[in-house]
mmCIF file of C-alpha atoms in Angstrom:
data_model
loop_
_atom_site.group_PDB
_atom_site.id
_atom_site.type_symbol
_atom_site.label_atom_id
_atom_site.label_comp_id
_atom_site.label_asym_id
_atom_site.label_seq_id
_atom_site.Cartn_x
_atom_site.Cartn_y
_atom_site.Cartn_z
ATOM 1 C CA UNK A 1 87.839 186.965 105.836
ATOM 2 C CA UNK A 2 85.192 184.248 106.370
ATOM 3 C CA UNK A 3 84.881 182.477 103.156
ATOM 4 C CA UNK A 4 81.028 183.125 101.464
ATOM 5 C CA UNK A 5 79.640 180.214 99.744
ATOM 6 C CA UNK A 6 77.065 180.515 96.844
ATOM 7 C CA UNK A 7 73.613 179.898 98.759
ATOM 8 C CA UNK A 8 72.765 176.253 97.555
ATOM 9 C CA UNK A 9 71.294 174.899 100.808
ATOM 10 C CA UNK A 10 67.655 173.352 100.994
ATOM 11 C CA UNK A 11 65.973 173.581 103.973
ATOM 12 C CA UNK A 12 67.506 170.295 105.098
ATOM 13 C CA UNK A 13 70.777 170.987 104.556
ATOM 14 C CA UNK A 14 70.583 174.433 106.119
ATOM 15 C CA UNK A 15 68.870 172.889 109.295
ATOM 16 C CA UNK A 16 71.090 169.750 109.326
ATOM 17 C CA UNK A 17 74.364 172.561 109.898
ATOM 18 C CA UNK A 18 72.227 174.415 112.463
ATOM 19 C CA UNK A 19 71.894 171.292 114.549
ATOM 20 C CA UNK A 20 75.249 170.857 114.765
ATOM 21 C CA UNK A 21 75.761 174.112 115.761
ATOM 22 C CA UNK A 22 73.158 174.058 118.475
ATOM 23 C CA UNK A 23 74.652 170.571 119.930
ATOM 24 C CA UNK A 24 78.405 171.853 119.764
ATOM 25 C CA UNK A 25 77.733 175.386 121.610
ATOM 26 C CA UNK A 26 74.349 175.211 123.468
ATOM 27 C CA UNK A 27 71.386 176.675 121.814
ATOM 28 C CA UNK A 28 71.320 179.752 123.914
ATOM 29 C CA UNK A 29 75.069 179.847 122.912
ATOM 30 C CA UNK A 30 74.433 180.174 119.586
ATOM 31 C CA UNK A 31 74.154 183.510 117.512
ATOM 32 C CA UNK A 32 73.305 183.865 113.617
ATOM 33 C CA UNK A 33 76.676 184.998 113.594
ATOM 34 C CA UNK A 34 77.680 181.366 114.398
ATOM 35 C CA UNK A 35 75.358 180.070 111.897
ATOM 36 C CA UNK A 36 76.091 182.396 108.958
ATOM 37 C CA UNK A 37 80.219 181.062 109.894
ATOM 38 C CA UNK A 38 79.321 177.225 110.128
ATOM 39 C CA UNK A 39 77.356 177.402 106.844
ATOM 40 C CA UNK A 40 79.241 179.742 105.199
ATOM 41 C CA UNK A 41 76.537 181.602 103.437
ATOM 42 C CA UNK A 42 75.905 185.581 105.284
ATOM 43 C CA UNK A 43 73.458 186.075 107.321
ATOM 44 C CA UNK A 44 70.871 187.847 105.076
ATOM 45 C CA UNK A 45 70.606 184.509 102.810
ATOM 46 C CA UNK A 46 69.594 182.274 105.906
ATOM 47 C CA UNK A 47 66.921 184.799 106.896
ATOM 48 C CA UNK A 48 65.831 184.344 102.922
ATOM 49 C CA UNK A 49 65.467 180.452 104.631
ATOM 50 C CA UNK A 50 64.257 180.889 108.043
ATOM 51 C CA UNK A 51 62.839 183.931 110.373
ATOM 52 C CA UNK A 52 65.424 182.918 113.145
ATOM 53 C CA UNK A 53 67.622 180.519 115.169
ATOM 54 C CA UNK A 54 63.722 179.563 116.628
ATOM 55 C CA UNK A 55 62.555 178.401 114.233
ATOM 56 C CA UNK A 56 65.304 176.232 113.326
ATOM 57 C CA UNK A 57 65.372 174.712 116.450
ATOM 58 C CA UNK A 58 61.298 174.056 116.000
ATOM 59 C CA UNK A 59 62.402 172.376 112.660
ATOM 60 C CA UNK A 60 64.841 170.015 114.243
ATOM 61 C CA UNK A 61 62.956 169.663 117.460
ATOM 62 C CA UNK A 62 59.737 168.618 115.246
ATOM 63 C CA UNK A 63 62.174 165.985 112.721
ATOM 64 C CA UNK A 64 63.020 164.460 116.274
ATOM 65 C CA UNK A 65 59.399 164.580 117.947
ATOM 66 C CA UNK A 66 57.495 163.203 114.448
ATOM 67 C CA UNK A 67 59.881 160.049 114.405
ATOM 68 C CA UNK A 68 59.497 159.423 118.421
ATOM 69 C CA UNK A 69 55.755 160.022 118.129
ATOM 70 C CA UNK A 70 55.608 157.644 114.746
ATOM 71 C CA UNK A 71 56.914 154.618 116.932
ATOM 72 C CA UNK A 72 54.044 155.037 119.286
ATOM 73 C CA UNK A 73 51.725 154.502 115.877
ATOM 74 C CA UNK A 74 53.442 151.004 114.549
ATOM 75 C CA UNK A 75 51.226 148.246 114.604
ATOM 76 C CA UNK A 76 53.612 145.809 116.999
ATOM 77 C CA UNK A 77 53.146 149.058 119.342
ATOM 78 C CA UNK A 78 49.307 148.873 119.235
ATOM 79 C CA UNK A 79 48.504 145.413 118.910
ATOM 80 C CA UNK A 80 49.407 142.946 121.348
ATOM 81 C CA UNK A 81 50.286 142.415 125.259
ATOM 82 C CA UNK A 82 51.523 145.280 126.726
ATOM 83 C CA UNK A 83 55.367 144.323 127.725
ATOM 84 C CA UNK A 84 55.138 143.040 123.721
ATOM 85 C CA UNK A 85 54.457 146.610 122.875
ATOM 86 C CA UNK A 86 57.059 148.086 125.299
ATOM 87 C CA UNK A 87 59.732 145.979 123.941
ATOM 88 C CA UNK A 88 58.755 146.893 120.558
ATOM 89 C CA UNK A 89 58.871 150.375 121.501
ATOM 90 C CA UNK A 90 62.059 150.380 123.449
ATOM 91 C CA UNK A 91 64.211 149.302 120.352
ATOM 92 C CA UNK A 92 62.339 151.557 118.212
ATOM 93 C CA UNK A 93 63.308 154.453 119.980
ATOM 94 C CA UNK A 94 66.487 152.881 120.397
ATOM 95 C CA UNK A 95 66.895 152.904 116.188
ATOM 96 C CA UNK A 96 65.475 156.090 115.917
ATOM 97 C CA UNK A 97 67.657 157.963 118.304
ATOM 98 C CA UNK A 98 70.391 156.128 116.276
ATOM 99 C CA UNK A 99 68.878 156.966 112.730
ATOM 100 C CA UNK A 100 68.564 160.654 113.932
ATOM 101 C CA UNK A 101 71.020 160.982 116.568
ATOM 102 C CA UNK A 102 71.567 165.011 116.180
ATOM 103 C CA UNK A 103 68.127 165.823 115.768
ATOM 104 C CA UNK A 104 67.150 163.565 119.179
ATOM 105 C CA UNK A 105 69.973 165.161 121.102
ATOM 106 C CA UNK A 106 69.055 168.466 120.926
ATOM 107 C CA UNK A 107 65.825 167.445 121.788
ATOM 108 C CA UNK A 108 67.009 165.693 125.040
ATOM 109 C CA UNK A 109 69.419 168.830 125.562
ATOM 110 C CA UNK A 110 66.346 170.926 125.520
ATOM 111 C CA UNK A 111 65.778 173.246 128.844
ATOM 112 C CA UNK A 112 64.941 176.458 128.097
ATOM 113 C CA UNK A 113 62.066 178.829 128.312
ATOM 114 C CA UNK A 114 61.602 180.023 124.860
ATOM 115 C CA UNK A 115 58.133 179.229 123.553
ATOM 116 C CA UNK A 116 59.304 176.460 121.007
ATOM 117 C CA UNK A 117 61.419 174.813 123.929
ATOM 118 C CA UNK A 118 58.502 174.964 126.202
ATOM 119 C CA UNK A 119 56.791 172.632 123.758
ATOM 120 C CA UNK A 120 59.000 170.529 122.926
ATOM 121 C CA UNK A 121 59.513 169.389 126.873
ATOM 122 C CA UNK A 122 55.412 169.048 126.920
ATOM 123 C CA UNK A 123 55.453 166.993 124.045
ATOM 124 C CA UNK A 124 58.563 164.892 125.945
ATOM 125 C CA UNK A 125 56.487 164.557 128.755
ATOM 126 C CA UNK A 126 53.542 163.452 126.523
ATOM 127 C CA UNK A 127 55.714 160.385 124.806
ATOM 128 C CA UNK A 128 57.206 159.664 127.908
ATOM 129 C CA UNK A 129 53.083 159.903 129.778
ATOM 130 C CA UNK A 130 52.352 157.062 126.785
ATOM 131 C CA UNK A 131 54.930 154.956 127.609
ATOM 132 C CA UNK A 132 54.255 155.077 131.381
ATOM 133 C CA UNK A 133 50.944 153.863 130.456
ATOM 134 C CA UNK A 134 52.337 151.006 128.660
ATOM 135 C CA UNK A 135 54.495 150.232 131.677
ATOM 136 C CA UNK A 136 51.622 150.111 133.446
ATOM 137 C CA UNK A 137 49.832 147.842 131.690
ATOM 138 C CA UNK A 138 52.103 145.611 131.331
ATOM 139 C CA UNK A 139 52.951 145.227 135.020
ATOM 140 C CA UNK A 140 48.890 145.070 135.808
ATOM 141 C CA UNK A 141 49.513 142.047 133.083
ATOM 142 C CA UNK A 142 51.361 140.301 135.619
ATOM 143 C CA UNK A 143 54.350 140.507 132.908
ATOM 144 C CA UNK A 144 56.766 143.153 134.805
ATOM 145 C CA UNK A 145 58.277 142.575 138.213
ATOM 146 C CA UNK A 146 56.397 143.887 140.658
ATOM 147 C CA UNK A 147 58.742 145.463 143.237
ATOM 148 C CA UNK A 148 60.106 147.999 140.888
ATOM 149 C CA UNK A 149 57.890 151.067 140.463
ATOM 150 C CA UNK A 150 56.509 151.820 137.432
ATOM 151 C CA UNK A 151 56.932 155.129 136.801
ATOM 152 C CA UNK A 152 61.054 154.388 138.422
ATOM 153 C CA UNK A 153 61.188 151.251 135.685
ATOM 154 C CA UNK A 154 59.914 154.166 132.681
ATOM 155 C CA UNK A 155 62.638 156.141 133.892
ATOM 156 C CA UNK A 156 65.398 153.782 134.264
ATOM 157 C CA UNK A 157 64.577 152.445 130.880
ATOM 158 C CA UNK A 158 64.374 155.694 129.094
ATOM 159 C CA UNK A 159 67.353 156.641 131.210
ATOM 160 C CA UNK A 160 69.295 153.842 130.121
ATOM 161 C CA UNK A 161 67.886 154.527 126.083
ATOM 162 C CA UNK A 162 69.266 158.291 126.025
ATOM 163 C CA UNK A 163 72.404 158.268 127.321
ATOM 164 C CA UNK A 164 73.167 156.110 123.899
ATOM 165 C CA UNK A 165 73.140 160.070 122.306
ATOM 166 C CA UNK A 166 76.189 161.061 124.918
ATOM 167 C CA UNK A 167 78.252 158.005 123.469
ATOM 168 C CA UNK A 168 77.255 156.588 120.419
ATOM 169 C CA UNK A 169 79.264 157.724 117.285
ATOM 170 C CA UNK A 170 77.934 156.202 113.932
ATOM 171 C CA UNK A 171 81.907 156.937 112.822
ATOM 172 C CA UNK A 172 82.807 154.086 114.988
ATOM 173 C CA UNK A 173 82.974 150.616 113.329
ATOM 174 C CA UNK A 174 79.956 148.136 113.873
ATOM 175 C CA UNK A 175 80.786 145.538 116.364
ATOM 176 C CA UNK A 176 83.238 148.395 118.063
ATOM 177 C CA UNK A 177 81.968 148.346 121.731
ATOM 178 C CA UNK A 178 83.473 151.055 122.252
ATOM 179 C CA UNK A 179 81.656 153.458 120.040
ATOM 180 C CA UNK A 180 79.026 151.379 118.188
ATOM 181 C CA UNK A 181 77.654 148.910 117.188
ATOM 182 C CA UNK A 182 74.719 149.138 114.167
ATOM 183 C CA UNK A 183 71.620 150.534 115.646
ATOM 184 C CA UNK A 184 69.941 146.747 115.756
ATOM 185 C CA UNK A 185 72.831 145.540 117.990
ATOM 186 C CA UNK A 186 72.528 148.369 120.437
ATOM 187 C CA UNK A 187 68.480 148.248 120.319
ATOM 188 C CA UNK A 188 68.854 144.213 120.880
ATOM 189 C CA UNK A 189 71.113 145.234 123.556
ATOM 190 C CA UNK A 190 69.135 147.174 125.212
ATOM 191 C CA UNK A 191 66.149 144.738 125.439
ATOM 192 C CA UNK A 192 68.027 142.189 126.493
ATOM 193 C CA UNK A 193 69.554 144.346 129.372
ATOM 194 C CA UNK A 194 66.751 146.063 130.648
ATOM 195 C CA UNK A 195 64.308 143.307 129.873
ATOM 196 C CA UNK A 196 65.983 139.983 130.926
ATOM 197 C CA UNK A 197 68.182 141.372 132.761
ATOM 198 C CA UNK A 198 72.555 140.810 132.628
ATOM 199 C CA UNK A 199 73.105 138.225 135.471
ATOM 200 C CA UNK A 200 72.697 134.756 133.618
ATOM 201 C CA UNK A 201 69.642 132.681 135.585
ATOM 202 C CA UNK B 1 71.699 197.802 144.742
ATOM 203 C CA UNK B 2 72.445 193.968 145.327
ATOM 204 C CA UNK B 3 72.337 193.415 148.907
ATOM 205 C CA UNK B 4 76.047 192.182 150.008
ATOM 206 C CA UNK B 5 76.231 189.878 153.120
ATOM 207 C CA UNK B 6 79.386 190.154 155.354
ATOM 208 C CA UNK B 7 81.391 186.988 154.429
ATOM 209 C CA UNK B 8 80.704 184.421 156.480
ATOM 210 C CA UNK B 9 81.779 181.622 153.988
ATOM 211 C CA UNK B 10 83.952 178.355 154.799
ATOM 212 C CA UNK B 11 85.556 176.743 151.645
ATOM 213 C CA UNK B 12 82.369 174.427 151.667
ATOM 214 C CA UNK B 13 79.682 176.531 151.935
ATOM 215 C CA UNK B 14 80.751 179.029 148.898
ATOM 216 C CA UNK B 15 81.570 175.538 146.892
ATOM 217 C CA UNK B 16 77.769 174.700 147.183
ATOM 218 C CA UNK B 17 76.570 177.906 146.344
ATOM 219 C CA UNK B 18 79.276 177.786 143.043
ATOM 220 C CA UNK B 19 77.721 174.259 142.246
ATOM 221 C CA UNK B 20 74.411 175.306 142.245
ATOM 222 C CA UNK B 21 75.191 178.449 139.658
ATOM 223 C CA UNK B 22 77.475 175.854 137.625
ATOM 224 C CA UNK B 23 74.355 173.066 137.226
ATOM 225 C CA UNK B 24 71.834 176.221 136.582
ATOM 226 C CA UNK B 25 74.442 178.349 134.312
ATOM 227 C CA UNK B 26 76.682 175.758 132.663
ATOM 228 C CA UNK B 27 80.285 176.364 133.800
ATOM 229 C CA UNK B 28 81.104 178.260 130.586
ATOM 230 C CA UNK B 29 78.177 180.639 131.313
ATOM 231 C CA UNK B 30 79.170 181.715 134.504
ATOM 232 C CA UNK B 31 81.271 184.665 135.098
ATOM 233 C CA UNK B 32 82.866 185.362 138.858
ATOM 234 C CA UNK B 33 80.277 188.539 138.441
ATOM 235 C CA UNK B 34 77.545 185.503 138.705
ATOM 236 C CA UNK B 35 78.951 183.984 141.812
ATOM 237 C CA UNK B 36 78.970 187.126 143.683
ATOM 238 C CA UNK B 37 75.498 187.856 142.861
ATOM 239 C CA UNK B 38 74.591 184.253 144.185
ATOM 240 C CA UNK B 39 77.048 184.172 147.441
ATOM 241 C CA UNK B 40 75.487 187.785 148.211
ATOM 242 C CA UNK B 41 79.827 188.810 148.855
ATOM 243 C CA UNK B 42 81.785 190.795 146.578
ATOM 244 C CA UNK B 43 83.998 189.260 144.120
ATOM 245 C CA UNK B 44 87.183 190.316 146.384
ATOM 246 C CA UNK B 45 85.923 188.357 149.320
ATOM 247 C CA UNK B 46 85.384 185.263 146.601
ATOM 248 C CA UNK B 47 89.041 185.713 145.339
ATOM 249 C CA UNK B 48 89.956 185.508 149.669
ATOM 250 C CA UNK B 49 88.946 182.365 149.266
ATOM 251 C CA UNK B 50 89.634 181.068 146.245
ATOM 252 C CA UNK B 51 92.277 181.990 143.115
ATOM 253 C CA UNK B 52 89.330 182.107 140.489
ATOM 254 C CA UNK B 53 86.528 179.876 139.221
ATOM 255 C CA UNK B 54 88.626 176.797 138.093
ATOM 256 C CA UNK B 55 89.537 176.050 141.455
ATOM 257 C CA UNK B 56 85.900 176.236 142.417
ATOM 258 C CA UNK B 57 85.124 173.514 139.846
ATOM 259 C CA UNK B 58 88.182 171.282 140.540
ATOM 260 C CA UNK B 59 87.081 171.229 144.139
ATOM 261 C CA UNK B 60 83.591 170.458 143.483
ATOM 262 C CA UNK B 61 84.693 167.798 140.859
ATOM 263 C CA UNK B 62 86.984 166.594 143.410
ATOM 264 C CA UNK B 63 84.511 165.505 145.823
ATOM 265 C CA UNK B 64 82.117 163.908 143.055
ATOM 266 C CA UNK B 65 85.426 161.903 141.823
ATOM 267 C CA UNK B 66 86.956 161.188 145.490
ATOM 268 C CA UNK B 67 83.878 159.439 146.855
ATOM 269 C CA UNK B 68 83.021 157.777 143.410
ATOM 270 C CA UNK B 69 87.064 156.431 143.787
ATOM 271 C CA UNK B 70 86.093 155.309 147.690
ATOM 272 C CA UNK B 71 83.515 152.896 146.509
ATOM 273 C CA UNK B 72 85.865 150.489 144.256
ATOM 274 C CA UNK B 73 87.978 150.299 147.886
ATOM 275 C CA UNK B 74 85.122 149.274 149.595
ATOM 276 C CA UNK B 75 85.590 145.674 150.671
ATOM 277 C CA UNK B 76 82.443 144.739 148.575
ATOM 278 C CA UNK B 77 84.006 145.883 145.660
ATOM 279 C CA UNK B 78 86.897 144.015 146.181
ATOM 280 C CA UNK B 79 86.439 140.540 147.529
ATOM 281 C CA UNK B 80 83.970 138.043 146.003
ATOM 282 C CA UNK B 81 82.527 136.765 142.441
ATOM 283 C CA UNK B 82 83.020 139.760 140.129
ATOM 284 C CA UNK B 83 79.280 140.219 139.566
ATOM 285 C CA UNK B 84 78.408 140.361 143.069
ATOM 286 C CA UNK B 85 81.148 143.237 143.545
ATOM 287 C CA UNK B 86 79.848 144.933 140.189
ATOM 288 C CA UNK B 87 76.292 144.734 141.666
ATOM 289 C CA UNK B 88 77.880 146.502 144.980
ATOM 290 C CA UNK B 89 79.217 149.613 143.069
ATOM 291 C CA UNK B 90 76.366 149.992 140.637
ATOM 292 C CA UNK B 91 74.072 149.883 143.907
ATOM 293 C CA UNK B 92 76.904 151.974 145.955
ATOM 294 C CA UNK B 93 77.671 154.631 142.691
ATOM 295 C CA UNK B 94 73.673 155.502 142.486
ATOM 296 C CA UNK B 95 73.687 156.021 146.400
ATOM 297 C CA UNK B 96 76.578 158.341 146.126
ATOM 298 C CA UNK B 97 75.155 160.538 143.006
ATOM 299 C CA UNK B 98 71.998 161.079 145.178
ATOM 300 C CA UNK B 99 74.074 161.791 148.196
ATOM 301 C CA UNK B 100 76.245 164.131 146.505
ATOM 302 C CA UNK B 101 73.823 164.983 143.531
ATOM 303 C CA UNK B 102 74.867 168.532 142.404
ATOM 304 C CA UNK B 103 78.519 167.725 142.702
ATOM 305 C CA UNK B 104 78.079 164.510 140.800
ATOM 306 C CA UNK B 105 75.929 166.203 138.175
ATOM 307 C CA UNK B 106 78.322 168.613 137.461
ATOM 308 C CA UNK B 107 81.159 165.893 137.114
ATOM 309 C CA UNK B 108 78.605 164.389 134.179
ATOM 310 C CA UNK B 109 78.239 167.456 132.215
ATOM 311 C CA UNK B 110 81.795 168.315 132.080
ATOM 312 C CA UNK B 111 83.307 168.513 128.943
ATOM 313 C CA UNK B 112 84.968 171.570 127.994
ATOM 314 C CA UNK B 113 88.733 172.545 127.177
ATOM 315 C CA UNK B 114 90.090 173.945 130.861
ATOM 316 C CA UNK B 115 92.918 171.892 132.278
ATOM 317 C CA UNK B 116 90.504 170.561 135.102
ATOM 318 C CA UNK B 117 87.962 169.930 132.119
ATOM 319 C CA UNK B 118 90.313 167.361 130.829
ATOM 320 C CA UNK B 119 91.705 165.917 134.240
ATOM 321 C CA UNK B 120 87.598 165.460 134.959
ATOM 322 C CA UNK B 121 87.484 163.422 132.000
ATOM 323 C CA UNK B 122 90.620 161.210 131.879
ATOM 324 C CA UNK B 123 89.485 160.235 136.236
ATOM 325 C CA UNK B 124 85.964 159.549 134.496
ATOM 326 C CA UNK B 125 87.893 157.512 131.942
ATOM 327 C CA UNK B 126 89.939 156.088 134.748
ATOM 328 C CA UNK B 127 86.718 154.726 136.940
ATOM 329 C CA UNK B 128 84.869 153.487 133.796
ATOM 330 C CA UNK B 129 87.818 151.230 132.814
ATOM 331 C CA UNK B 130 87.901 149.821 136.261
ATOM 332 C CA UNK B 131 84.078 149.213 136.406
ATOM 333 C CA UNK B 132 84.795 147.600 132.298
ATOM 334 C CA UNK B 133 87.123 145.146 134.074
ATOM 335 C CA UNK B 134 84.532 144.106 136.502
ATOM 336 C CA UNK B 135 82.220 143.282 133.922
ATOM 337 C CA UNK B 136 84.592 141.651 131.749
ATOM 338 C CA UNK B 137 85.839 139.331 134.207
ATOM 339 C CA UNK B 138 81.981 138.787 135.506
ATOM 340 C CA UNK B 139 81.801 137.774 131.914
ATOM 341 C CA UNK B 140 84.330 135.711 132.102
ATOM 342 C CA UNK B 141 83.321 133.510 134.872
ATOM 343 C CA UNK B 142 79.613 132.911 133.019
ATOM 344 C CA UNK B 143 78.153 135.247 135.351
ATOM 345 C CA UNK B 144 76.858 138.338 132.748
ATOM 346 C CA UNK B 145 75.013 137.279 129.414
ATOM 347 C CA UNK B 146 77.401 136.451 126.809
ATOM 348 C CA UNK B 147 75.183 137.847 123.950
ATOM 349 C CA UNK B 148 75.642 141.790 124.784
ATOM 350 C CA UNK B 149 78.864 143.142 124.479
ATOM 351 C CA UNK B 150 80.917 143.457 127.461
ATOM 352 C CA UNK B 151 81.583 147.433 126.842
ATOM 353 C CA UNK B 152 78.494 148.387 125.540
ATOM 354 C CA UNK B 153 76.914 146.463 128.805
ATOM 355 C CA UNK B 154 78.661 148.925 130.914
ATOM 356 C CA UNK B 155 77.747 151.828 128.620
ATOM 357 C CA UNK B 156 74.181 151.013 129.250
ATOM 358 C CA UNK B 157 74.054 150.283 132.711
ATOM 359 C CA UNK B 158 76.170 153.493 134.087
ATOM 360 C CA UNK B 159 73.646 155.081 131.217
ATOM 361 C CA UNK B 160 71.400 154.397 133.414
ATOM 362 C CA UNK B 161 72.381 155.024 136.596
ATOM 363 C CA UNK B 162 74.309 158.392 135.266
ATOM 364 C CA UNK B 163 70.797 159.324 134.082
ATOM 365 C CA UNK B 164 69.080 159.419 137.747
ATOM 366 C CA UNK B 165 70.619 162.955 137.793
ATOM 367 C CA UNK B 166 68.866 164.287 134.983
ATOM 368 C CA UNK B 167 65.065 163.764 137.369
ATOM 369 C CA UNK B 168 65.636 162.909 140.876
ATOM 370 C CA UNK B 169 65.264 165.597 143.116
ATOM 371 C CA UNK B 170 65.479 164.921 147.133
ATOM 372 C CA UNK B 171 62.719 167.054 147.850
ATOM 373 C CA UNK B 172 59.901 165.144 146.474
ATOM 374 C CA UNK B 173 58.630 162.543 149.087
ATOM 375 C CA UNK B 174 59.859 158.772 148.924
ATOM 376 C CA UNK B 175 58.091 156.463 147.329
ATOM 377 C CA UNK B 176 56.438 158.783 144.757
ATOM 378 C CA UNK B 177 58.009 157.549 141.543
ATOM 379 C CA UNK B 178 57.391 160.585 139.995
ATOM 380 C CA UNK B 179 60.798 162.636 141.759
ATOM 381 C CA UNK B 180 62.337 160.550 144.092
ATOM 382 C CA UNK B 181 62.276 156.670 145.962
ATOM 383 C CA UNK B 182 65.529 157.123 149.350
ATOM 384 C CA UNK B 183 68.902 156.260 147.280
ATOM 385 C CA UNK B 184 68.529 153.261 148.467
ATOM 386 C CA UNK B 185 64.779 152.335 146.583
ATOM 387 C CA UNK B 186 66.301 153.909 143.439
ATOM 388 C CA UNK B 187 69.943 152.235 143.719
ATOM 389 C CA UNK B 188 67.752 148.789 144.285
ATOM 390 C CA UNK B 189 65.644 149.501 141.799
ATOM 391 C CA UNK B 190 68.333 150.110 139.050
ATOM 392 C CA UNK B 191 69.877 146.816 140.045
ATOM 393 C CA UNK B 192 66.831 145.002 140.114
ATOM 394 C CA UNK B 193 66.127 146.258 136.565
ATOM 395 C CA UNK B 194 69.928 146.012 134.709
ATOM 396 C CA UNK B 195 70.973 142.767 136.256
ATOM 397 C CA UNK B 196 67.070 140.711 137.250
ATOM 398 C CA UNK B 197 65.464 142.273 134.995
ATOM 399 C CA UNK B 198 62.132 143.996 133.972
ATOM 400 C CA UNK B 199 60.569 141.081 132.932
ATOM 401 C CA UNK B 200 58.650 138.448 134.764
ATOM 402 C CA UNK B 201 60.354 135.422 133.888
#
């Protein structure tokens, strides 16, 4: 027998189990019946919580999607040259994928055609549409190389930014290259890589 | 009724279809009911072919790994200044995942508990270690940056190219930035951008 746990989750706590859930087995993989196990309350008390699995992916989708989106807000992303702002914006995103890694993981795992996973790849598409714009700029600013596409230097960049969530563990000790490093040290990292480049000049 | 074809299959022609329901499906989510449906043959004809779905993935894994493996023995990759042969298999790995992109992409998303599963993972292991040395003794000769981490260098970079698979797709037209660039515009491109560069300097 399944051990049942008094029901003392908050909304966070309930959604921060469910996340893990999703990212172990798949969303589509996962049941109630998984969720009820992992949190070890039945499944009655987490539709006292939530209507569904959907909306607890909308939940964590939205945690993920507010902090991306809040980035894009900063002043040293809306004041400034261009490649100034991109920078700024490429180690933010960097720290918040860090900062929130399950949360921005199932967002990037995100495929599906349910209605909340539909949205959630528009609004991708949207952040992803304002950073091509700064790319853009920046390279009409005389400040990017030239004879790499814009829209192929967004992707490379962004490319290069998300795989951090299929390797970074925050378990791993700081300084660890092979796990980690603190979120500033991989953000810095990234800059300096995609930015100025690894050869030395 | 599903319409069943007479079996006109070689070994690499049912592989590709097998891929394609793999990448689509997830290899967990397909059953050997799935790959009949898709191959348009009964599941006996599959099993005259092959002992089950395992070997279907361990052959198509096979030919990701086994022309991955070929570029580190290309003389490019072997003779020169470390960074110049680290240059020729970051260029070389990004034409081969376009070249071989479904077999390749399937190789990335493996990570399950099946003997091949774990044999995909430790030759993964195996080829990152050997691109790892490269960097470390491009390091070493004052070639790479000294201020990001030798590991986490490599991380980023094959995060990068690994990442290609998530949006290129050979049927949009080269030189629209949007799907595609030949292998070659994308595999210049990424090293342009992880070893140049973004900036202007």
């Amino acid at each position: 027998m399944p051990t049942v746990k008094r029901d003392t989750y908050t909304p966070d706590s309930l959604l921060s189990v469910a996340v893990r859930v999703f990212n172990e087995r798949g969303y589509d993989g996962t049941s109630m019946e998984h969720l009820s196990k992992a949190a070890g309350i039945s499944k009655s008390s987490i539709y006292h919580h939530v209507k569904g699995k959907e909306e607890l992916l909308r939940r964590a989708i939205s945690r993920a999607l507010d902090s991306l989106f809040a980035v894009l807000e900063e002043q040293l992303a809306r004041e400034g040259r261009a490649v100034e702002r991109l920078e700024h914006v490429a180690r933010r995103t960097v720290e918040v994928l860090i900062a929130e890694l399950p949360y921005v993981t199932l967002l990037l795992r995100v495929r599906g055609n349910t209605d909340t996973e539909v949205w959630a790849m528009s609004r991708r598409r949207e952040f992803d549409q304002r950073v091509a714009a700064l790319v853009k700029q920046a390279a009409a600013d005389g400040d990017l190389r030239s004879d790499v596409d814009a829209r192929l230097a967004t992707r490379l960049l962004f490319g290069m930014i998300n795989s951090i969530a299929e390797w970074y563990r925050p378990d791993r000790a700081p300084g660890n290259g092979a796990g980690g490093g603190t979120s500033a040290e991989v953000a810095e990292a990234v800059v300096r890589t995609a930015f100025a480049g690894l050869r030395t000049h």
